mmCIF file of C-alpha atoms in Angstrom:
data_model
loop_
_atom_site.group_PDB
_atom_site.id
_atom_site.type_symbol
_atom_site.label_atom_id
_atom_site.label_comp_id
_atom_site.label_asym_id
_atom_site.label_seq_id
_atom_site.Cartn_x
_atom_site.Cartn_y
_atom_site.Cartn_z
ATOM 1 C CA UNK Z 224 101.239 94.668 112.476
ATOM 2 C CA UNK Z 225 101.091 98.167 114.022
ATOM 3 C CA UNK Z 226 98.761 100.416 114.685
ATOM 4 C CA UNK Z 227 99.347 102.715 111.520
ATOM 5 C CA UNK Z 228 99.338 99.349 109.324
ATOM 6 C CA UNK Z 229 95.999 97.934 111.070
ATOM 7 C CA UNK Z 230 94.564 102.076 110.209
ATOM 8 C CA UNK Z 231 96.213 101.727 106.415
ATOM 9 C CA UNK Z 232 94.463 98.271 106.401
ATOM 10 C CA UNK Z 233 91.137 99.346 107.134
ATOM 11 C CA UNK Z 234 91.508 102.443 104.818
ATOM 12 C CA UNK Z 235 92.630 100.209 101.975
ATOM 13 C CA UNK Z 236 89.960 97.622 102.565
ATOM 14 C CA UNK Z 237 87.037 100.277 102.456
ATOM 15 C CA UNK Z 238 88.669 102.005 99.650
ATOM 16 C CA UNK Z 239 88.499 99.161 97.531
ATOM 17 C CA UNK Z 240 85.262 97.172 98.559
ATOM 18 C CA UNK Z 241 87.633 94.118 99.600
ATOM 19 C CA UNK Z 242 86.203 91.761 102.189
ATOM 20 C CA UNK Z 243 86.618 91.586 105.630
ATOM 21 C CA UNK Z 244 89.701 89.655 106.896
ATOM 22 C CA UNK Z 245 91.627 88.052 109.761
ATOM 23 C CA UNK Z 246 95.003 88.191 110.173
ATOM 24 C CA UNK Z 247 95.811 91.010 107.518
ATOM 25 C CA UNK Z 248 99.412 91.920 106.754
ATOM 26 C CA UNK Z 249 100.467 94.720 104.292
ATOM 27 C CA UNK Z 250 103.719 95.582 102.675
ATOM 28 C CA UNK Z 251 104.918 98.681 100.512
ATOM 29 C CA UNK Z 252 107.708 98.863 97.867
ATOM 30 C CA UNK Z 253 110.061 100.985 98.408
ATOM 31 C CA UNK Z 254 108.906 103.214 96.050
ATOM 32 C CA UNK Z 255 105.296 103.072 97.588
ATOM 33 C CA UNK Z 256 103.456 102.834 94.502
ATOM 34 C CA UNK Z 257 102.856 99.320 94.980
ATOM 35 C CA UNK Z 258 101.197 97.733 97.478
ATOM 36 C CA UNK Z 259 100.109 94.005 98.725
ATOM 37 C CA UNK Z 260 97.668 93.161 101.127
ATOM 38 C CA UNK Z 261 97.569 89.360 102.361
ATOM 39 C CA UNK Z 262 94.286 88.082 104.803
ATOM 40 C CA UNK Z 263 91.963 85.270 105.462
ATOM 41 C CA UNK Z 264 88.662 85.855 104.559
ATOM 42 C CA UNK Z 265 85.273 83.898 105.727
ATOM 43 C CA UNK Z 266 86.516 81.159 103.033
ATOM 44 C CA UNK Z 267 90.176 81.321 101.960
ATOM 45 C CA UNK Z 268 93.655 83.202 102.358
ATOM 46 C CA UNK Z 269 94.309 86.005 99.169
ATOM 47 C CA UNK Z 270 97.141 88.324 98.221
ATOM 48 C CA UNK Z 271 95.848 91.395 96.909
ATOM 49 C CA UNK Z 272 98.746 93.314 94.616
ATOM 50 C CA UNK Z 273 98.214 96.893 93.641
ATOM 51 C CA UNK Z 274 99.531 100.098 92.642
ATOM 52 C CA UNK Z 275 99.254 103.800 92.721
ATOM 53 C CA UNK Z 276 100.539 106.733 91.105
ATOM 54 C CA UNK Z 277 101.778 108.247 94.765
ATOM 55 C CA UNK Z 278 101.078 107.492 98.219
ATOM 56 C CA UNK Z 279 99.929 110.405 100.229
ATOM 57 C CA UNK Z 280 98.214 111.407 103.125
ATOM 58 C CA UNK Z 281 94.878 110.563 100.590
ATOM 59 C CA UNK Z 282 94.745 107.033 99.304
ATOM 60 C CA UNK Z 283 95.066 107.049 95.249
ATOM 61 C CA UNK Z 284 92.933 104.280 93.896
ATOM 62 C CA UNK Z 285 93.901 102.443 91.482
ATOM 63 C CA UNK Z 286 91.276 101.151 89.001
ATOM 64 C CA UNK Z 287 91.292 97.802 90.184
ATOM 65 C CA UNK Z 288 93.880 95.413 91.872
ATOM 66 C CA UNK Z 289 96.495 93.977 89.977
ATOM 67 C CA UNK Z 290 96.509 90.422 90.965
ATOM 68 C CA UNK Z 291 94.054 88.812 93.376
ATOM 69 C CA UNK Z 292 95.737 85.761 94.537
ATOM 70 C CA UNK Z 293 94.423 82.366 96.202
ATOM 71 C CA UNK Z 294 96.918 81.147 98.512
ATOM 72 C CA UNK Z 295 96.799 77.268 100.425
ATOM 73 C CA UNK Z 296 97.954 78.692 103.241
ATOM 74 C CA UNK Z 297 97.166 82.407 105.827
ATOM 75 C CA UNK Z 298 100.338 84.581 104.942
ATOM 76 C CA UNK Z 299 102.351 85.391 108.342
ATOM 77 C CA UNK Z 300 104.855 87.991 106.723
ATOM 78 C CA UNK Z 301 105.511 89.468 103.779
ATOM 79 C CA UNK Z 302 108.069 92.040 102.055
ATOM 80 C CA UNK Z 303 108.993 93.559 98.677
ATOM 81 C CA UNK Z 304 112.501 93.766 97.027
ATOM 82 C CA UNK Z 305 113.672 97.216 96.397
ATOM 83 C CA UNK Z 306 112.949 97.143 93.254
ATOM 84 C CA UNK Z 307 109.593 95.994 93.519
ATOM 85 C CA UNK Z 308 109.068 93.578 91.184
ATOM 86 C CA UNK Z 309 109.361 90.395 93.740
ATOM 87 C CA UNK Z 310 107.196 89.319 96.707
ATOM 88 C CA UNK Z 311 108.520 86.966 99.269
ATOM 89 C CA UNK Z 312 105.423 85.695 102.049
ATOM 90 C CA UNK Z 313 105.810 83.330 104.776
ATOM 91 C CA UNK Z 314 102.806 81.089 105.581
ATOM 92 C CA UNK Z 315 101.474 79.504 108.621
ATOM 93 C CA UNK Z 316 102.002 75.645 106.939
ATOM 94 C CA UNK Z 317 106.006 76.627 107.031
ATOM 95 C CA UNK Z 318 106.359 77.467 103.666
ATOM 96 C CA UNK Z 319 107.890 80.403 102.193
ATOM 97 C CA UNK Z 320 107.462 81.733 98.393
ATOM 98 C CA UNK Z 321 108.611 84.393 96.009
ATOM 99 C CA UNK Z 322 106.188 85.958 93.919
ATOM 100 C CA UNK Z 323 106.822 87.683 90.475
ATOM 101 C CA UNK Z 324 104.309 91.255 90.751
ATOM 102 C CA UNK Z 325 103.712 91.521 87.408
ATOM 103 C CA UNK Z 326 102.375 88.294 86.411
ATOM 104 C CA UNK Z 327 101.085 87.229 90.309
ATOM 105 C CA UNK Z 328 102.503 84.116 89.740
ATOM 106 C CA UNK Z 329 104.944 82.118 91.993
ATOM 107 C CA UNK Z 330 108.289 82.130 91.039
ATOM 108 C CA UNK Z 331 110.004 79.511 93.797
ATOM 109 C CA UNK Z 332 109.151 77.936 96.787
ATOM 110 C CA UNK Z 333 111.743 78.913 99.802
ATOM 111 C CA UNK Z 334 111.999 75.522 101.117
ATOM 112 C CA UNK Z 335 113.675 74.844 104.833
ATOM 113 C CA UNK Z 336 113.607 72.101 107.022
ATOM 114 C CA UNK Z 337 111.924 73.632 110.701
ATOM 115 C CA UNK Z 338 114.360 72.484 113.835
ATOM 116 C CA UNK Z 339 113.294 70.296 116.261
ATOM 117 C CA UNK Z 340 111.267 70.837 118.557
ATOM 118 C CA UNK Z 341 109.022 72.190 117.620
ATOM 119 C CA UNK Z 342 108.487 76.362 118.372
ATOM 120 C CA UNK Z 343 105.326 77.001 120.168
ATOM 121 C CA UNK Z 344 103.593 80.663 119.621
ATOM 122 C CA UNK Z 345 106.172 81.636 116.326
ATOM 123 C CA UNK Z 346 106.071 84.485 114.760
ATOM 124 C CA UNK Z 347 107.768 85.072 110.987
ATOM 125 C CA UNK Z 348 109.700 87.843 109.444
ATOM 126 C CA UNK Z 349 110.973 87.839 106.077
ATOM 127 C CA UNK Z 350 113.410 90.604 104.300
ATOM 128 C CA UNK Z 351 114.985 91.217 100.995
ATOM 129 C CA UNK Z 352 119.009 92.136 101.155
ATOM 130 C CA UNK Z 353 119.808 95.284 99.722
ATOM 131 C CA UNK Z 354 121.059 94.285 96.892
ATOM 132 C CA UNK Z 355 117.550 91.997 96.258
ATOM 133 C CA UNK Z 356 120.525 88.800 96.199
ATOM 134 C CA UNK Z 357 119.369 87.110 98.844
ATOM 135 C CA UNK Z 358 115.736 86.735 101.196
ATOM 136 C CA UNK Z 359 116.795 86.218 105.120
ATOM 137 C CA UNK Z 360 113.662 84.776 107.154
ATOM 138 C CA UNK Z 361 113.302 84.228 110.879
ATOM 139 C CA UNK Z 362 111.292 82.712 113.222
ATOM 140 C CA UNK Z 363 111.382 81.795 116.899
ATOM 141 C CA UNK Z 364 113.478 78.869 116.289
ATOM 142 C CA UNK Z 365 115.504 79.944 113.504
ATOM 143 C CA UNK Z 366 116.873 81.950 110.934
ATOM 144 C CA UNK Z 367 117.090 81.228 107.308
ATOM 145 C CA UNK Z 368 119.119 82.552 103.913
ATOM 146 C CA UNK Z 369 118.448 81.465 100.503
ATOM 147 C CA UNK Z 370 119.466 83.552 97.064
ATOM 148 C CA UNK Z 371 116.982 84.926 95.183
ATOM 149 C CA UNK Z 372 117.790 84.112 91.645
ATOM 150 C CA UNK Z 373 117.677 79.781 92.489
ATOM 151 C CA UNK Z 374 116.304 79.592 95.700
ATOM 152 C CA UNK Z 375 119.035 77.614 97.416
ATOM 153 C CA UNK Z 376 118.951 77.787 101.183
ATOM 154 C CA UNK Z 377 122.187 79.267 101.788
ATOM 155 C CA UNK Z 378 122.297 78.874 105.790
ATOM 156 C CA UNK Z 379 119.943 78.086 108.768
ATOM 157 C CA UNK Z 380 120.661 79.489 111.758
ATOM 158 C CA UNK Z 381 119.305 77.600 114.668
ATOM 159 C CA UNK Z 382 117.853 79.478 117.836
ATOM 160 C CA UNK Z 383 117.653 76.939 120.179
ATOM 161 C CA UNK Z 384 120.233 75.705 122.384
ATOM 162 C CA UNK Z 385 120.922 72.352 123.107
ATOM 163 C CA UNK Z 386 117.968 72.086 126.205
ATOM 164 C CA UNK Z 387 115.270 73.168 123.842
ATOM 165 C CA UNK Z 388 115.158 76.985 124.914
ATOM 166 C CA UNK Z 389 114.823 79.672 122.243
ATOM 167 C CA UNK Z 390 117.903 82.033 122.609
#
């Protein structure tokens, strides 16, 4: 998270009375009118989906959030499709989902098997295509391709050569 996204994340989280959190992560559409903010709180991990009439220099409120989501498991990345109306998150139990916006509700699971051995400190990113046909994920061990409209893992990329070592 950078700088301006930790600054956005405060702004948003005052704005709308939300909790404080750990480990926040935020993602626009494309469009920026729509908005999701994933933390831990004191008791549990949430997605928070939103939307605004334009993003600005001043924060437009909207009336209330969209969806307020319980998830099993802290988010570690998360990204729109272009068009908006999917969510794909990475979590810190290895899972990966995508998320319809309207309804909040999971579409999929992403699964993938994690290479052995296992990373140590990992980080996750996860990106639509630009067509919104596929979701590409990586990690410090690997990289991972599945197609949006079934889910099936197209291709993992391993990052680790044959003595253990990330590449």
């Amino acid at each position: 998270t950078t700088l301006g996204e930790h600054r956005y994340e405060a702004e948003l989280r005052k704005a709308y009375e939300m909790p404080q959190m750990t480990q926040p992560h935020i993602a626009m559409s494309e469009e920026g009118v729509r908005f999701a903010i994933a933390g831990k709180t004191e008791t549990e991990a949430k997605i928070w989906l939103a939307e605004v009439e334009q993003r600005d220099n001043n924060l437009d409120q909207p009336s209330e959030f969209i969806h307020e989501l319980t998830v099993t498991s802290p988010i570690t990345s998360l990204s729109y499709s272009h068009d908006g109306h999917l969510l794909a998150t990475t979590h810190e139990d290895d899972t990966a989902y995508l998320w319809n916006t309207q309804t909040g509700k999971v579409i999929r699971p992403l699964n993938y098997t994690v290479p052995s051995p296992p990373r140590g400190n990992r980080k996750q990113q996860i990106i639509f295509s630009a067509d919104d046909s596929r979701v590409a994920m990586v990690d410090t061990s690997a990289a991972y391709l599945w197609k949006t409209d079934t889910g099936e893992l197209l291709n993992t990329f391993t990052l680790i050569n044959e003595e253990g070592t990330n590449i």
